[in-house]
Amino acid sequence: MTEPDLSLAIGSMTMRNPVGVASGTFGFGQEYEPLINLDRLGAIYTKAVTLAPREGNPPPRLFETPQGLLNSIGLANPGVAAFVQEKLPFLKARSCAIVVNIAGSTEDEYCRVTGAIEENAGPGHNGVDAYEVNISCPNVSHGGMAFGTDPVQVERLVGKLRKLTARPIIVKLSPNVTDIASIAKAAEQGGADALTCINTVVGMAIDTERLQPCLARGTGGLSGPAIRPIGVACTWKAARAVRIPIIGCGGISTADDAIQYLLAGASAIQVGTALFADPAAPMNILEGIIVWMKRKNVGTLAEIPKLLKG
Ligand code: SIN
């Protein structure tokens, strides 16, 4: 069989392959440059950028569990001014798609972050191909997941951002909701071009000797293999509720994991926690997807969800 076509488009953004690296696990890319060829990635989804710099939550803010990782980082980042000055030039020089994850405590903050990036990036690639709107961080007291659990707020926020940019808007959904389909529809209604399914699942671990939570903030967001079935189910439900593309995320560390998301209806995927153990995981996953597509005689990514039976 000829080589499968791995490319895809989300609005004006094209990706040469579906394998990206998840926000919050890859910084702004620089630290990984010595370890992997960044230009072979489908996309880099940056750490969240907020209006002002954020120190994040007090430590401990990471705790490993048997099948995953609990984090309570609290959106630590240098703020939008430093992002534009210090990170954007590096991202501009990359040939893979760059998706900038944005967050805020209020609608106004999301809008001001987007406005500042638009002003500095200008039109075209320029280090920003799309935005991933983070309405699903479970580790902050204001904003974050509070936005992503209310369809009315989701539609209104996305609608406001839609007016500020012609770049694609990808909304990153929380699994910590009763009905992810209704949130997915609200994002689509507001003007989103795609959805990321899913951010982390709220979780907690307790140290039974010290008699206190393992994370300083108490709860955190669980990522890693434990949440993959939740992510696949959310992707499957969202894909049946909307017409816009879905980017699958949550517990992907092998090609088989990624293919489960693609069969559930995802057009692309993100690798996150697996990067900490193996920075080359995205490349191995990509190779495995190609081998599987050839074996199944699949020529394009769009054909994959149609293969799912039942
Ligand atoms: C964090 O910074 O706390 C994690 C980011 C997220 O869950 O969106």
PDB file of C-alpha atoms and ligand atoms in Angstrom:
ATOM      1  CA  MET A   1       0.000   0.000   0.000  1.00  0.00           C
ATOM      2  CA  THR A   2       1.135   3.611  -0.604  1.00  0.00           C
ATOM      3  CA  GLU A   3       1.996   5.737   2.415  1.00  0.00           C
ATOM      4  CA  PRO A   4      -1.154   6.895   4.254  1.00  0.00           C
ATOM      5  CA  ASP A   5      -1.988  10.612   4.217  1.00  0.00           C
ATOM      6  CA  LEU A   6      -1.555  11.795   7.810  1.00  0.00           C
ATOM      7  CA  SER A   7      -2.277  15.469   7.260  1.00  0.00           C
ATOM      8  CA  LEU A   8      -5.302  17.293   8.608  1.00  0.00           C
ATOM      9  CA  ALA A   9      -6.716  20.801   8.785  1.00  0.00           C
ATOM     10  CA  ILE A  10      -8.584  22.637  11.521  1.00  0.00           C
ATOM     11  CA  GLY A  11      -9.850  25.853   9.987  1.00  0.00           C
ATOM     12  CA  SER A  12      -6.826  27.682   8.584  1.00  0.00           C
ATOM     13  CA  MET A  13      -4.372  25.508  10.538  1.00  0.00           C
ATOM     14  CA  THR A  14      -2.767  22.531   8.857  1.00  0.00           C
ATOM     15  CA  MET A  15      -0.930  19.763  10.691  1.00  0.00           C
ATOM     16  CA  ARG A  16       1.414  17.405   8.909  1.00  0.00           C
ATOM     17  CA  ASN A  17       0.363  14.589  11.223  1.00  0.00           C
ATOM     18  CA  PRO A  18      -2.178  14.103  14.042  1.00  0.00           C
ATOM     19  CA  VAL A  19       0.284  13.651  16.929  1.00  0.00           C
ATOM     20  CA  GLY A  20       0.714  16.716  19.135  1.00  0.00           C
ATOM     21  CA  VAL A  21       2.053  17.355  22.630  1.00  0.00           C
ATOM     22  CA  ALA A  22      -0.407  18.370  25.336  1.00  0.00           C
ATOM     23  CA  SER A  23      -0.488  21.729  27.058  1.00  0.00           C
ATOM     24  CA  GLY A  24       1.227  21.774  30.430  1.00  0.00           C
ATOM     25  CA  THR A  25       3.541  18.870  29.672  1.00  0.00           C
ATOM     26  CA  PHE A  26       5.811  20.583  27.151  1.00  0.00           C
ATOM     27  CA  GLY A  27       6.321  24.155  28.405  1.00  0.00           C
ATOM     28  CA  PHE A  28       6.807  26.336  25.331  1.00  0.00           C
ATOM     29  CA  GLY A  29       8.939  23.722  23.595  1.00  0.00           C
ATOM     30  CA  GLN A  30      12.475  24.960  24.303  1.00  0.00           C
ATOM     31  CA  GLU A  31      13.348  22.379  26.969  1.00  0.00           C
ATOM     32  CA  TYR A  32      12.476  19.513  24.615  1.00  0.00           C
ATOM     33  CA  GLU A  33      14.487  20.830  21.666  1.00  0.00           C
ATOM     34  CA  PRO A  34      17.651  18.884  22.576  1.00  0.00           C
ATOM     35  CA  LEU A  35      15.615  15.703  23.038  1.00  0.00           C
ATOM     36  CA  ILE A  36      13.375  15.410  19.955  1.00  0.00           C
ATOM     37  CA  ASN A  37      12.950  16.940  16.522  1.00  0.00           C
ATOM     38  CA  LEU A  38      10.121  19.379  17.268  1.00  0.00           C
ATOM     39  CA  ASP A  39       9.405  19.903  13.590  1.00  0.00           C
ATOM     40  CA  ARG A  40       8.269  16.274  13.262  1.00  0.00           C
ATOM     41  CA  LEU A  41       5.376  16.888  15.660  1.00  0.00           C
ATOM     42  CA  GLY A  42       1.887  17.526  14.334  1.00  0.00           C
ATOM     43  CA  ALA A  43       1.484  20.391  16.798  1.00  0.00           C
ATOM     44  CA  ILE A  44       2.810  21.895  20.009  1.00  0.00           C
ATOM     45  CA  TYR A  45       0.067  22.967  22.439  1.00  0.00           C
ATOM     46  CA  THR A  46       1.822  25.426  24.762  1.00  0.00           C
ATOM     47  CA  LYS A  47       1.529  25.826  28.514  1.00  0.00           C
ATOM     48  CA  ALA A  48      -1.389  28.095  29.398  1.00  0.00           C
ATOM     49  CA  VAL A  49      -0.712  31.815  29.034  1.00  0.00           C
ATOM     50  CA  THR A  50      -2.505  34.247  31.364  1.00  0.00           C
ATOM     51  CA  LEU A  51      -2.587  38.037  31.452  1.00  0.00           C
ATOM     52  CA  ALA A  52      -0.236  38.453  34.441  1.00  0.00           C
ATOM     53  CA  PRO A  53       2.652  36.147  35.390  1.00  0.00           C
ATOM     54  CA  ARG A  54       1.600  33.396  37.800  1.00  0.00           C
ATOM     55  CA  GLU A  55       3.784  31.588  40.343  1.00  0.00           C
ATOM     56  CA  GLY A  56       1.246  28.780  40.539  1.00  0.00           C
ATOM     57  CA  ASN A  57       0.250  26.804  43.629  1.00  0.00           C
ATOM     58  CA  PRO A  58       2.579  26.046  46.569  1.00  0.00           C
ATOM     59  CA  PRO A  59       4.450  22.702  46.521  1.00  0.00           C
ATOM     60  CA  PRO A  60       4.019  19.792  46.623  1.00  0.00           C
ATOM     61  CA  ARG A  61       2.113  20.125  43.362  1.00  0.00           C
ATOM     62  CA  LEU A  62       2.891  16.812  41.664  1.00  0.00           C
ATOM     63  CA  PHE A  63       2.165  13.340  42.996  1.00  0.00           C
ATOM     64  CA  GLU A  64       2.574  10.067  41.143  1.00  0.00           C
ATOM     65  CA  THR A  65      -0.192   7.454  41.455  1.00  0.00           C
ATOM     66  CA  PRO A  66      -0.040   3.800  40.299  1.00  0.00           C
ATOM     67  CA  GLN A  67      -1.589   4.596  36.908  1.00  0.00           C
ATOM     68  CA  GLY A  68      -1.127   8.314  36.562  1.00  0.00           C
ATOM     69  CA  LEU A  69       0.010  11.681  37.810  1.00  0.00           C
ATOM     70  CA  LEU A  70      -1.831  14.149  40.017  1.00  0.00           C
ATOM     71  CA  ASN A  71      -0.932  17.778  39.380  1.00  0.00           C
ATOM     72  CA  SER A  72      -1.897  21.021  41.007  1.00  0.00           C
ATOM     73  CA  ILE A  73       0.354  23.454  39.157  1.00  0.00           C
ATOM     74  CA  GLY A  74      -2.088  26.355  39.220  1.00  0.00           C
ATOM     75  CA  LEU A  75      -1.369  27.726  35.736  1.00  0.00           C
ATOM     76  CA  ALA A  76       2.199  28.867  36.526  1.00  0.00           C
ATOM     77  CA  ASN A  77       3.430  30.844  33.496  1.00  0.00           C
ATOM     78  CA  PRO A  78       5.363  34.041  32.711  1.00  0.00           C
ATOM     79  CA  GLY A  79       2.293  36.048  31.587  1.00  0.00           C
ATOM     80  CA  VAL A  80       1.368  37.263  28.129  1.00  0.00           C
ATOM     81  CA  ALA A  81       3.937  40.100  27.868  1.00  0.00           C
ATOM     82  CA  ALA A  82       6.851  37.747  28.598  1.00  0.00           C
ATOM     83  CA  PHE A  83       5.288  35.096  26.353  1.00  0.00           C
ATOM     84  CA  VAL A  84       5.338  37.537  23.448  1.00  0.00           C
ATOM     85  CA  GLN A  85       8.881  38.747  24.208  1.00  0.00           C
ATOM     86  CA  GLU A  86      10.592  35.516  25.206  1.00  0.00           C
ATOM     87  CA  LYS A  87       8.634  32.552  23.822  1.00  0.00           C
ATOM     88  CA  LEU A  88       7.058  33.713  20.585  1.00  0.00           C
ATOM     89  CA  PRO A  89      10.371  34.142  18.670  1.00  0.00           C
ATOM     90  CA  PHE A  90      11.249  30.483  19.368  1.00  0.00           C
ATOM     91  CA  LEU A  91       7.769  29.320  18.340  1.00  0.00           C
ATOM     92  CA  LYS A  92       7.890  31.420  15.150  1.00  0.00           C
ATOM     93  CA  ALA A  93      10.938  29.456  14.031  1.00  0.00           C
ATOM     94  CA  ARG A  94       9.119  26.084  14.275  1.00  0.00           C
ATOM     95  CA  SER A  95       7.605  24.477  11.222  1.00  0.00           C
ATOM     96  CA  CYS A  96       5.034  22.376  13.128  1.00  0.00           C
ATOM     97  CA  ALA A  97       1.667  23.876  14.036  1.00  0.00           C
ATOM     98  CA  ILE A  98       1.688  25.980  17.203  1.00  0.00           C
ATOM     99  CA  VAL A  99      -1.433  26.142  19.338  1.00  0.00           C
ATOM    100  CA  VAL A 100      -1.267  28.642  22.195  1.00  0.00           C
ATOM    101  CA  ASN A 101      -3.244  27.606  25.263  1.00  0.00           C
ATOM    102  CA  ILE A 102      -4.874  30.621  26.939  1.00  0.00           C
ATOM    103  CA  ALA A 103      -6.471  30.943  30.370  1.00  0.00           C
ATOM    104  CA  GLY A 104      -7.968  33.591  32.617  1.00  0.00           C
ATOM    105  CA  SER A 105      -9.895  34.242  35.816  1.00  0.00           C
ATOM    106  CA  THR A 106     -12.494  36.348  34.004  1.00  0.00           C
ATOM    107  CA  GLU A 107     -13.859  36.601  30.454  1.00  0.00           C
ATOM    108  CA  ASP A 108     -12.079  39.926  30.156  1.00  0.00           C
ATOM    109  CA  GLU A 109      -8.730  38.280  30.937  1.00  0.00           C
ATOM    110  CA  TYR A 110      -9.174  35.646  28.228  1.00  0.00           C
ATOM    111  CA  CYS A 111     -10.011  38.450  25.796  1.00  0.00           C
ATOM    112  CA  ARG A 112      -7.035  40.588  26.791  1.00  0.00           C
ATOM    113  CA  VAL A 113      -4.614  37.661  26.468  1.00  0.00           C
ATOM    114  CA  THR A 114      -5.981  36.881  23.002  1.00  0.00           C
ATOM    115  CA  GLY A 115      -5.878  40.559  22.019  1.00  0.00           C
ATOM    116  CA  ALA A 116      -2.251  40.941  23.140  1.00  0.00           C
ATOM    117  CA  ILE A 117      -1.151  37.853  21.205  1.00  0.00           C
ATOM    118  CA  GLU A 118      -3.066  38.903  18.080  1.00  0.00           C
ATOM    119  CA  GLU A 119      -1.469  42.336  18.205  1.00  0.00           C
ATOM    120  CA  ASN A 120       2.040  40.902  18.454  1.00  0.00           C
ATOM    121  CA  ALA A 121       1.789  37.847  16.227  1.00  0.00           C
ATOM    122  CA  GLY A 122       0.058  39.591  13.325  1.00  0.00           C
ATOM    123  CA  PRO A 123      -1.524  37.513  10.551  1.00  0.00           C
ATOM    124  CA  GLY A 124      -0.157  34.225   9.178  1.00  0.00           C
ATOM    125  CA  HIS A 125       1.785  31.538  11.125  1.00  0.00           C
ATOM    126  CA  ASN A 126       4.011  33.890  13.129  1.00  0.00           C
ATOM    127  CA  GLY A 127       4.329  31.436  16.026  1.00  0.00           C
ATOM    128  CA  VAL A 128       0.556  31.083  16.566  1.00  0.00           C
ATOM    129  CA  ASP A 129      -1.611  28.910  14.324  1.00  0.00           C
ATOM    130  CA  ALA A 130      -4.544  28.533  16.695  1.00  0.00           C
ATOM    131  CA  TYR A 131      -5.704  29.050  20.274  1.00  0.00           C
ATOM    132  CA  GLU A 132      -6.652  26.345  22.741  1.00  0.00           C
ATOM    133  CA  VAL A 133      -9.020  27.916  25.256  1.00  0.00           C
ATOM    134  CA  ASN A 134      -8.457  26.424  28.679  1.00  0.00           C
ATOM    135  CA  ILE A 135     -11.827  26.331  30.434  1.00  0.00           C
ATOM    136  CA  SER A 136     -11.007  23.137  32.287  1.00  0.00           C
ATOM    137  CA  CYS A 137      -8.100  23.636  34.723  1.00  0.00           C
ATOM    138  CA  PRO A 138      -9.226  22.128  38.051  1.00  0.00           C
ATOM    139  CA  ASN A 139      -6.434  23.790  40.069  1.00  0.00           C
ATOM    140  CA  VAL A 140      -7.434  27.443  40.378  1.00  0.00           C
ATOM    141  CA  SER A 141      -9.929  29.237  42.637  1.00  0.00           C
ATOM    142  CA  HIS A 142     -11.224  31.596  39.937  1.00  0.00           C
ATOM    143  CA  GLY A 143     -11.984  30.759  36.319  1.00  0.00           C
ATOM    144  CA  GLY A 144     -10.524  27.531  34.905  1.00  0.00           C
ATOM    145  CA  MET A 145     -12.935  24.638  35.269  1.00  0.00           C
ATOM    146  CA  ALA A 146     -15.663  26.958  36.616  1.00  0.00           C
ATOM    147  CA  PHE A 147     -16.093  28.252  33.048  1.00  0.00           C
ATOM    148  CA  GLY A 148     -16.044  24.838  31.466  1.00  0.00           C
ATOM    149  CA  THR A 149     -18.845  23.328  33.502  1.00  0.00           C
ATOM    150  CA  ASP A 150     -21.502  25.874  32.479  1.00  0.00           C
ATOM    151  CA  PRO A 151     -22.722  25.775  28.848  1.00  0.00           C
ATOM    152  CA  VAL A 152     -24.019  29.358  29.002  1.00  0.00           C
ATOM    153  CA  GLN A 153     -20.611  30.722  30.049  1.00  0.00           C
ATOM    154  CA  VAL A 154     -18.834  28.518  27.498  1.00  0.00           C
ATOM    155  CA  GLU A 155     -20.896  29.807  24.593  1.00  0.00           C
ATOM    156  CA  ARG A 156     -20.570  33.425  25.716  1.00  0.00           C
ATOM    157  CA  LEU A 157     -16.782  33.253  26.255  1.00  0.00           C
ATOM    158  CA  VAL A 158     -16.113  31.511  22.941  1.00  0.00           C
ATOM    159  CA  GLY A 159     -18.402  34.009  21.193  1.00  0.00           C
ATOM    160  CA  LYS A 160     -16.359  36.922  22.597  1.00  0.00           C
ATOM    161  CA  LEU A 161     -13.050  35.338  21.579  1.00  0.00           C
ATOM    162  CA  ARG A 162     -14.454  34.556  18.124  1.00  0.00           C
ATOM    163  CA  LYS A 163     -14.745  38.303  17.483  1.00  0.00           C
ATOM    164  CA  LEU A 164     -11.071  38.867  18.364  1.00  0.00           C
ATOM    165  CA  THR A 165      -9.324  36.424  16.064  1.00  0.00           C
ATOM    166  CA  ALA A 166      -9.554  34.779  12.670  1.00  0.00           C
ATOM    167  CA  ARG A 167      -7.288  31.992  13.933  1.00  0.00           C
ATOM    168  CA  PRO A 168      -8.947  28.670  14.815  1.00  0.00           C
ATOM    169  CA  ILE A 169     -10.320  28.395  18.351  1.00  0.00           C
ATOM    170  CA  ILE A 170     -10.023  25.014  20.037  1.00  0.00           C
ATOM    171  CA  VAL A 171     -11.877  24.635  23.332  1.00  0.00           C
ATOM    172  CA  LYS A 172     -10.343  22.259  25.880  1.00  0.00           C
ATOM    173  CA  LEU A 173     -13.144  20.487  27.707  1.00  0.00           C
ATOM    174  CA  SER A 174     -13.301  19.191  31.258  1.00  0.00           C
ATOM    175  CA  PRO A 175     -14.372  15.614  31.987  1.00  0.00           C
ATOM    176  CA  ASN A 176     -15.618  16.820  35.375  1.00  0.00           C
ATOM    177  CA  VAL A 177     -19.136  17.473  34.105  1.00  0.00           C
ATOM    178  CA  THR A 178     -22.415  15.586  34.027  1.00  0.00           C
ATOM    179  CA  ASP A 179     -22.990  15.944  30.287  1.00  0.00           C
ATOM    180  CA  ILE A 180     -19.954  16.680  28.115  1.00  0.00           C
ATOM    181  CA  ALA A 181     -22.132  16.724  24.975  1.00  0.00           C
ATOM    182  CA  SER A 182     -23.961  19.858  26.158  1.00  0.00           C
ATOM    183  CA  ILE A 183     -20.660  21.681  26.817  1.00  0.00           C
ATOM    184  CA  ALA A 184     -19.320  20.542  23.426  1.00  0.00           C
ATOM    185  CA  LYS A 185     -22.442  21.901  21.702  1.00  0.00           C
ATOM    186  CA  ALA A 186     -22.166  25.217  23.568  1.00  0.00           C
ATOM    187  CA  ALA A 187     -18.559  25.645  22.397  1.00  0.00           C
ATOM    188  CA  GLU A 188     -19.551  24.849  18.813  1.00  0.00           C
ATOM    189  CA  GLN A 189     -22.473  27.263  19.048  1.00  0.00           C
ATOM    190  CA  GLY A 190     -20.126  30.002  20.291  1.00  0.00           C
ATOM    191  CA  GLY A 191     -17.978  29.570  17.187  1.00  0.00           C
ATOM    192  CA  ALA A 192     -15.286  27.045  18.179  1.00  0.00           C
ATOM    193  CA  ASP A 193     -13.430  25.336  15.314  1.00  0.00           C
ATOM    194  CA  ALA A 194     -12.496  22.240  17.328  1.00  0.00           C
ATOM    195  CA  LEU A 195     -12.533  20.709  20.814  1.00  0.00           C
ATOM    196  CA  THR A 196      -9.886  19.026  22.922  1.00  0.00           C
ATOM    197  CA  CYS A 197     -11.243  16.064  24.904  1.00  0.00           C
ATOM    198  CA  ILE A 198     -10.157  15.975  27.775  1.00  0.00           C
ATOM    199  CA  ASN A 199      -8.335  17.912  30.483  1.00  0.00           C
ATOM    200  CA  THR A 200      -7.537  16.170  33.776  1.00  0.00           C
ATOM    201  CA  VAL A 201      -9.969  14.428  36.113  1.00  0.00           C
ATOM    202  CA  VAL A 202     -10.254  15.827  39.659  1.00  0.00           C
ATOM    203  CA  GLY A 203      -8.460  13.497  42.058  1.00  0.00           C
ATOM    204  CA  MET A 204      -6.837  13.323  45.480  1.00  0.00           C
ATOM    205  CA  ALA A 205      -4.250  11.261  47.331  1.00  0.00           C
ATOM    206  CA  ILE A 206      -3.689  11.275  51.097  1.00  0.00           C
ATOM    207  CA  ASP A 207      -0.482  10.486  53.007  1.00  0.00           C
ATOM    208  CA  THR A 208      -1.674   8.177  55.773  1.00  0.00           C
ATOM    209  CA  GLU A 209       1.482   8.659  57.919  1.00  0.00           C
ATOM    210  CA  ARG A 210       1.603  12.445  57.756  1.00  0.00           C
ATOM    211  CA  LEU A 211      -2.199  12.502  57.820  1.00  0.00           C
ATOM    212  CA  GLN A 212      -2.416  15.145  55.112  1.00  0.00           C
ATOM    213  CA  PRO A 213      -3.178  15.426  51.406  1.00  0.00           C
ATOM    214  CA  CYS A 214      -0.211  14.630  49.131  1.00  0.00           C
ATOM    215  CA  LEU A 215      -0.774  17.887  47.220  1.00  0.00           C
ATOM    216  CA  ALA A 216      -0.597  21.197  49.092  1.00  0.00           C
ATOM    217  CA  ARG A 217      -3.892  22.315  47.569  1.00  0.00           C
ATOM    218  CA  GLY A 218      -5.666  19.087  48.526  1.00  0.00           C
ATOM    219  CA  THR A 219      -7.110  18.030  45.190  1.00  0.00           C
ATOM    220  CA  GLY A 220      -5.451  18.040  41.776  1.00  0.00           C
ATOM    221  CA  GLY A 221      -5.985  16.911  38.219  1.00  0.00           C
ATOM    222  CA  LEU A 222      -5.307  13.256  37.367  1.00  0.00           C
ATOM    223  CA  SER A 223      -3.667  12.452  34.026  1.00  0.00           C
ATOM    224  CA  GLY A 224      -2.018   9.329  32.599  1.00  0.00           C
ATOM    225  CA  PRO A 225      -3.229   5.817  31.721  1.00  0.00           C
ATOM    226  CA  ALA A 226      -5.915   5.754  34.455  1.00  0.00           C
ATOM    227  CA  ILE A 227      -7.990   8.392  32.646  1.00  0.00           C
ATOM    228  CA  ARG A 228      -7.750   7.000  29.100  1.00  0.00           C
ATOM    229  CA  PRO A 229     -11.127   5.187  29.154  1.00  0.00           C
ATOM    230  CA  ILE A 230     -12.725   8.421  30.424  1.00  0.00           C
ATOM    231  CA  GLY A 231     -11.100  10.426  27.627  1.00  0.00           C
ATOM    232  CA  VAL A 232     -12.121   7.919  24.960  1.00  0.00           C
ATOM    233  CA  ALA A 233     -15.725   7.927  26.239  1.00  0.00           C
ATOM    234  CA  CYS A 234     -15.840  11.749  26.331  1.00  0.00           C
ATOM    235  CA  THR A 235     -14.417  11.888  22.788  1.00  0.00           C
ATOM    236  CA  TRP A 236     -17.013   9.373  21.587  1.00  0.00           C
ATOM    237  CA  LYS A 237     -19.876  11.329  23.197  1.00  0.00           C
ATOM    238  CA  ALA A 238     -18.644  14.739  21.982  1.00  0.00           C
ATOM    239  CA  ALA A 239     -18.043  13.453  18.447  1.00  0.00           C
ATOM    240  CA  ARG A 240     -21.680  12.404  18.273  1.00  0.00           C
ATOM    241  CA  ALA A 241     -22.877  15.796  19.511  1.00  0.00           C
ATOM    242  CA  VAL A 242     -20.949  18.215  17.252  1.00  0.00           C
ATOM    243  CA  ARG A 243     -19.739  18.569  13.667  1.00  0.00           C
ATOM    244  CA  ILE A 244     -16.390  20.225  14.499  1.00  0.00           C
ATOM    245  CA  PRO A 245     -13.194  18.134  14.868  1.00  0.00           C
ATOM    246  CA  ILE A 246     -12.142  16.660  18.212  1.00  0.00           C
ATOM    247  CA  ILE A 247      -8.566  16.352  19.457  1.00  0.00           C
ATOM    248  CA  GLY A 248      -8.257  13.379  21.804  1.00  0.00           C
ATOM    249  CA  CYS A 249      -6.168  13.703  24.964  1.00  0.00           C
ATOM    250  CA  GLY A 250      -5.796  11.716  28.167  1.00  0.00           C
ATOM    251  CA  GLY A 251      -3.569   8.750  28.953  1.00  0.00           C
ATOM    252  CA  ILE A 252      -2.091   8.230  25.489  1.00  0.00           C
ATOM    253  CA  SER A 253       1.292   6.508  25.647  1.00  0.00           C
ATOM    254  CA  THR A 254       1.143   3.989  22.777  1.00  0.00           C
ATOM    255  CA  ALA A 255      -0.123   3.918  19.193  1.00  0.00           C
ATOM    256  CA  ASP A 256      -2.953   1.629  20.305  1.00  0.00           C
ATOM    257  CA  ASP A 257      -4.071   4.251  22.849  1.00  0.00           C
ATOM    258  CA  ALA A 258      -4.035   6.920  20.136  1.00  0.00           C
ATOM    259  CA  ILE A 259      -5.945   4.740  17.670  1.00  0.00           C
ATOM    260  CA  GLN A 260      -8.688   4.167  20.271  1.00  0.00           C
ATOM    261  CA  TYR A 261      -9.244   7.947  20.322  1.00  0.00           C
ATOM    262  CA  LEU A 262      -9.182   8.132  16.502  1.00  0.00           C
ATOM    263  CA  LEU A 263     -11.754   5.330  16.285  1.00  0.00           C
ATOM    264  CA  ALA A 264     -13.905   7.118  18.895  1.00  0.00           C
ATOM    265  CA  GLY A 265     -14.071  10.118  16.565  1.00  0.00           C
ATOM    266  CA  ALA A 266     -10.928  12.191  17.162  1.00  0.00           C
ATOM    267  CA  SER A 267      -9.191  13.816  14.177  1.00  0.00           C
ATOM    268  CA  ALA A 268      -5.915  14.289  16.075  1.00  0.00           C
ATOM    269  CA  ILE A 269      -4.441  13.431  19.467  1.00  0.00           C
ATOM    270  CA  GLN A 270      -2.181  14.879  22.154  1.00  0.00           C
ATOM    271  CA  VAL A 271       0.474  13.055  24.157  1.00  0.00           C
ATOM    272  CA  GLY A 272       0.974  14.454  27.664  1.00  0.00           C
ATOM    273  CA  THR A 273       2.067  12.608  30.783  1.00  0.00           C
ATOM    274  CA  ALA A 274       3.839   9.893  28.729  1.00  0.00           C
ATOM    275  CA  LEU A 275       6.412  12.532  27.699  1.00  0.00           C
ATOM    276  CA  PHE A 276       7.848  12.639  31.230  1.00  0.00           C
ATOM    277  CA  ALA A 277       8.919   8.989  30.972  1.00  0.00           C
ATOM    278  CA  ASP A 278       9.765   9.050  27.260  1.00  0.00           C
ATOM    279  CA  PRO A 279      10.176  12.311  25.319  1.00  0.00           C
ATOM    280  CA  ALA A 280      10.250  10.246  22.105  1.00  0.00           C
ATOM    281  CA  ALA A 281       6.757   8.817  22.766  1.00  0.00           C
ATOM    282  CA  PRO A 282       5.059  11.028  20.124  1.00  0.00           C
ATOM    283  CA  MET A 283       7.381   9.760  17.375  1.00  0.00           C
ATOM    284  CA  ASN A 284       6.846   6.118  18.369  1.00  0.00           C
ATOM    285  CA  ILE A 285       3.088   6.678  18.486  1.00  0.00           C
ATOM    286  CA  LEU A 286       3.167   8.249  15.026  1.00  0.00           C
ATOM    287  CA  GLU A 287       5.137   5.311  13.611  1.00  0.00           C
ATOM    288  CA  GLY A 288       2.655   2.882  15.195  1.00  0.00           C
ATOM    289  CA  ILE A 289      -0.338   4.737  13.713  1.00  0.00           C
ATOM    290  CA  ILE A 290       1.252   4.517  10.240  1.00  0.00           C
ATOM    291  CA  VAL A 291       1.899   0.766  10.615  1.00  0.00           C
ATOM    292  CA  TRP A 292      -1.705   0.202  11.782  1.00  0.00           C
ATOM    293  CA  MET A 293      -3.168   2.296   8.936  1.00  0.00           C
ATOM    294  CA  LYS A 294      -1.179   0.286   6.377  1.00  0.00           C
ATOM    295  CA  ARG A 295      -2.216  -3.009   7.959  1.00  0.00           C
ATOM    296  CA  LYS A 296      -5.877  -1.956   7.929  1.00  0.00           C
ATOM    297  CA  ASN A 297      -5.547  -0.515   4.425  1.00  0.00           C
ATOM    298  CA  VAL A 298      -6.591   2.958   5.605  1.00  0.00           C
ATOM    299  CA  GLY A 299      -5.485   5.847   3.393  1.00  0.00           C
ATOM    300  CA  THR A 300      -6.566   8.900   5.415  1.00  0.00           C
ATOM    301  CA  LEU A 301      -7.295   9.866   9.026  1.00  0.00           C
ATOM    302  CA  ALA A 302     -10.879  10.767   8.144  1.00  0.00           C
ATOM    303  CA  GLU A 303     -11.601   7.122   7.308  1.00  0.00           C
ATOM    304  CA  ILE A 304     -10.679   5.859  10.782  1.00  0.00           C
ATOM    305  CA  PRO A 305     -13.829   6.752  12.804  1.00  0.00           C
ATOM    306  CA  LYS A 306     -15.954   5.130  10.093  1.00  0.00           C
ATOM    307  CA  LEU A 307     -14.275   1.790  10.847  1.00  0.00           C
ATOM    308  CA  LEU A 308     -15.731   1.605  14.365  1.00  0.00           C
ATOM    309  CA  LYS A 309     -18.399  -1.068  14.596  1.00  0.00           C
ATOM    310  CA  GLY A 310     -21.297  -1.188  17.015  1.00  0.00           C
TER     311      GLY A 310
HETATM  312  C1  SIN B   1      -2.345  23.540  35.984  1.00  0.00           C
HETATM  313  O1  SIN B   1      -1.591  24.453  35.614  1.00  0.00           O
HETATM  314  O2  SIN B   1      -2.768  23.464  37.154  1.00  0.00           O
HETATM  315  C2  SIN B   1      -2.760  22.477  35.028  1.00  0.00           C
HETATM  316  C3  SIN B   1      -3.332  23.034  33.795  1.00  0.00           C
HETATM  317  C4  SIN B   1      -4.682  22.518  33.472  1.00  0.00           C
HETATM  318  O3  SIN B   1      -5.181  21.590  34.116  1.00  0.00           O
HETATM  319  O4  SIN B   1      -5.298  23.038  32.538  1.00  0.00           O
END
